Coordinates of C-alpha atoms in Angstrom, one line a residue:
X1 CA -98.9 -116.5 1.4
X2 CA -99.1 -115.0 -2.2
X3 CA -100.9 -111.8 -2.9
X4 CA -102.7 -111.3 -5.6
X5 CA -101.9 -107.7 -8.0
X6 CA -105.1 -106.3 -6.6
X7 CA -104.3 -106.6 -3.3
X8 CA -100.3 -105.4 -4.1
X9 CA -102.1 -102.3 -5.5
X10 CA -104.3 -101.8 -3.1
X11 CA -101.6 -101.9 -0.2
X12 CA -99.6 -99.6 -2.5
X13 CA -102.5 -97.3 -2.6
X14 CA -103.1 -97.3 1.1
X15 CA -99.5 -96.4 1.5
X16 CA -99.6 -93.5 -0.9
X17 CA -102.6 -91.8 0.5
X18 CA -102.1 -92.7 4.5
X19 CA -102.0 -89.4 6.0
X20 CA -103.4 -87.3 3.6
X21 CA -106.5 -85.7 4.5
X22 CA -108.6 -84.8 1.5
X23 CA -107.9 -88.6 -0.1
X24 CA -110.4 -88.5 -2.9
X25 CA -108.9 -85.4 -4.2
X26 CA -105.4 -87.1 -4.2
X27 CA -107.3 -90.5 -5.4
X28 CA -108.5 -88.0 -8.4
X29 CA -105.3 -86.2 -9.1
X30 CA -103.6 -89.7 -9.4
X31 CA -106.4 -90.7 -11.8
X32 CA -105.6 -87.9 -14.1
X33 CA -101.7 -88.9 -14.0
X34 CA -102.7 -92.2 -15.0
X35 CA -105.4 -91.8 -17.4
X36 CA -108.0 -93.1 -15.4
X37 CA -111.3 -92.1 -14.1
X38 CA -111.8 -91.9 -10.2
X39 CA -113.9 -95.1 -10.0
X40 CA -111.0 -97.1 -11.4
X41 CA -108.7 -95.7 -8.6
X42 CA -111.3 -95.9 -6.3
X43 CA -112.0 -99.8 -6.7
X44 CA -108.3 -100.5 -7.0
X45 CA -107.7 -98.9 -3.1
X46 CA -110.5 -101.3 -2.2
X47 CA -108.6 -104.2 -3.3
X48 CA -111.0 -104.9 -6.5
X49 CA -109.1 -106.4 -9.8
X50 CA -109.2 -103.7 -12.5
X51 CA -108.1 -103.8 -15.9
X52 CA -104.8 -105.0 -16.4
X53 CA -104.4 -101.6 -18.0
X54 CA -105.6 -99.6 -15.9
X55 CA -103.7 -101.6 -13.2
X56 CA -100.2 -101.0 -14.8
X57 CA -100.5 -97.3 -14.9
X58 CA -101.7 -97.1 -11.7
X59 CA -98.5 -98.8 -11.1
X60 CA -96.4 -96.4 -13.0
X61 CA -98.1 -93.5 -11.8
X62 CA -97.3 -94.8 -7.9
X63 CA -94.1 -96.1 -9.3
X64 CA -93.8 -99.9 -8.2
X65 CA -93.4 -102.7 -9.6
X66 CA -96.8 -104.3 -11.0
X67 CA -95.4 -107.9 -9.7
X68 CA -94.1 -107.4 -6.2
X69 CA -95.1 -103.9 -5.3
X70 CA -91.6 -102.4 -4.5
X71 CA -90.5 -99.5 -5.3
X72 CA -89.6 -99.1 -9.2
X73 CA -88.4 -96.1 -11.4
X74 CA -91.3 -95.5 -13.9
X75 CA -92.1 -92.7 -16.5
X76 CA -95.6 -92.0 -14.4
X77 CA -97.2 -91.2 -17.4
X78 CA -97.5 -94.4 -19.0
X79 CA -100.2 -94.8 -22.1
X80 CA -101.9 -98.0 -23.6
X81 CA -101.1 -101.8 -22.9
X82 CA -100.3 -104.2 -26.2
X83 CA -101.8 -107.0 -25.7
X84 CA -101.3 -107.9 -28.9
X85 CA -97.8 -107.4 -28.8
X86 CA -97.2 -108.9 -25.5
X87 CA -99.3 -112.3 -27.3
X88 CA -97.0 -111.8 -30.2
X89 CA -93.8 -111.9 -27.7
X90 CA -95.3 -114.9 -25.7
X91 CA -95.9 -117.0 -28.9
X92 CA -92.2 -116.2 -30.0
X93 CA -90.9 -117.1 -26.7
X94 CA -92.5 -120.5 -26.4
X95 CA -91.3 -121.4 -30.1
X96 CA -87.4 -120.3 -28.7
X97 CA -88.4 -122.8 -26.0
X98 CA -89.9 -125.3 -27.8
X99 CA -92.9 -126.1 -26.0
X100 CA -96.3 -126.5 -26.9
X101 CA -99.1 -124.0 -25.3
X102 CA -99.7 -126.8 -23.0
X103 CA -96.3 -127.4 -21.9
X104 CA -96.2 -123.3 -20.9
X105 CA -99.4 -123.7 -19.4
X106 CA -98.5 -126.5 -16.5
X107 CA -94.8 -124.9 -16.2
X108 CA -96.9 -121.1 -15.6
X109 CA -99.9 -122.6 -13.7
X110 CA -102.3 -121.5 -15.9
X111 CA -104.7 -123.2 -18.3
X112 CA -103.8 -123.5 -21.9
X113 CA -107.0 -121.5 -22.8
X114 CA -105.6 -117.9 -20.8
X115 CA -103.0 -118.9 -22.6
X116 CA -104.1 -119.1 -26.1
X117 CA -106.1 -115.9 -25.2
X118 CA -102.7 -114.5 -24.5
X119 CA -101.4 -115.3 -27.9
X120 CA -104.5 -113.9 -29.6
X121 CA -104.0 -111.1 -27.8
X122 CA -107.1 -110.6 -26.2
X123 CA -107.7 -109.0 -22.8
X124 CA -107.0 -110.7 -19.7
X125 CA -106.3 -110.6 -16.5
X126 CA -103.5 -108.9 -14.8
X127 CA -102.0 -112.2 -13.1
X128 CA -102.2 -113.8 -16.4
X129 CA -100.1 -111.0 -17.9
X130 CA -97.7 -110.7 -15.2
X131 CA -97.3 -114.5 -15.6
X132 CA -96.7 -114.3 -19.6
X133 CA -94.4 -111.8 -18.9
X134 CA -92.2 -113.4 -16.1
X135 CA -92.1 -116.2 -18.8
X136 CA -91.0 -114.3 -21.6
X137 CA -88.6 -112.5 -19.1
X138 CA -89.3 -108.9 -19.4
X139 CA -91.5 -106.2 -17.3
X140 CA -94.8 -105.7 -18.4
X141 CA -93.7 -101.9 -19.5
X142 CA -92.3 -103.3 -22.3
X143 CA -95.7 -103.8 -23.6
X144 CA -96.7 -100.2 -23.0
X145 CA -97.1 -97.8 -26.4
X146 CA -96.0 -94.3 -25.3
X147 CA -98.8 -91.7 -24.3
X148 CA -100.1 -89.8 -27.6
X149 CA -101.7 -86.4 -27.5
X150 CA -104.0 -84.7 -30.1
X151 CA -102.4 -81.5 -31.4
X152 CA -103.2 -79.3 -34.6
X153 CA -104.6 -82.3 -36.2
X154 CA -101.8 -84.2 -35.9
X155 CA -100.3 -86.9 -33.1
X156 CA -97.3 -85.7 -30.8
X157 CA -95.8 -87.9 -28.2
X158 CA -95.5 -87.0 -24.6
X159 CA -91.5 -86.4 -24.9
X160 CA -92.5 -83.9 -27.9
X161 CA -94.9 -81.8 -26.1
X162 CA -92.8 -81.9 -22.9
X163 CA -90.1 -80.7 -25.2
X164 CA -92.2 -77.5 -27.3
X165 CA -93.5 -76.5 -23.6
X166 CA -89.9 -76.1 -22.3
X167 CA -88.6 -74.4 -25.5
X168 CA -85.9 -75.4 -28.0

């Protein structure tokens, strides 16, 4: 039987927090490495579909694998999905293959309208996207811009401010 990326994550979860005593706490401090407020963590350990954004930094912040749930080596601070950019490399990747939306659709098991929501990149749901990106052949962290901070009225990058905190 297939489980579904809720129910990965939620097992994942489970795993991560069995033992620990003061589990909200954790749940929060997890929400704060992924960018997440505690009701998002909170309905992803019950097994509830979430965002597929907020699912894949959850996933980076436990790192697994957003797909399969093993164990993966991810930055755990992860910033914004591109689902524009991940509709962009869908639609290039079915013109390489030379089939219509259709043709992707039956081959993926998914109807030709996710699909075409996929390709306008608009939001959808984490299956869909772990789908798109199985096709296209690439993790879904390829679609992931790099966290940006605010700082003196200008944008650093995580890697910068990591890099002024430590010294030159």
């Amino acid at each position: 039987m297939m489980r579904t990326p809720a129910a990965i994550l939620a097992n994942a979860l489970k795993d991560h927090l069995a033992g620990i005593a003061d589990q909200k706490r954790k749940q929060f401090e997890l929400g704060n490495i992924a960018g997440l407020k505690l009701g998002t963590v909170i309905k992803a350990a019950r097994g509830f579909p979430i965002a597929a954004d907020a699912h894949l930094r959850l996933c980076a912040a436990l790192n697994i694998d957003p797909g399969d749930g093993t164990p993966a080596p991810i930055a755990a601070r992860v910033g914004e999905f591109d689902i524009k950019l991940l509709g962009t490399g869908f639609f290039m990747r079915r013109l390489q293959r030379k089939q219509s939306i259709r043709n992707a659709a039956g081959e993926m098991a998914l109807s030709h309208a996710t699909l075409l929501k996929i390709e306008q990149g608009e939001v959808t749901a984490i299956g869909s996207v772990l789908a798109a990106c199985t096709y296209i052949g690439v993790s879904p962290f390829h679609y992931v811009k790099p966290p940006m901070f605010h700082r003196n009225n200008g944008l650093t990058t995580l890697n910068e401010q990591e890099k002024s905190a430590n010294g030159p």
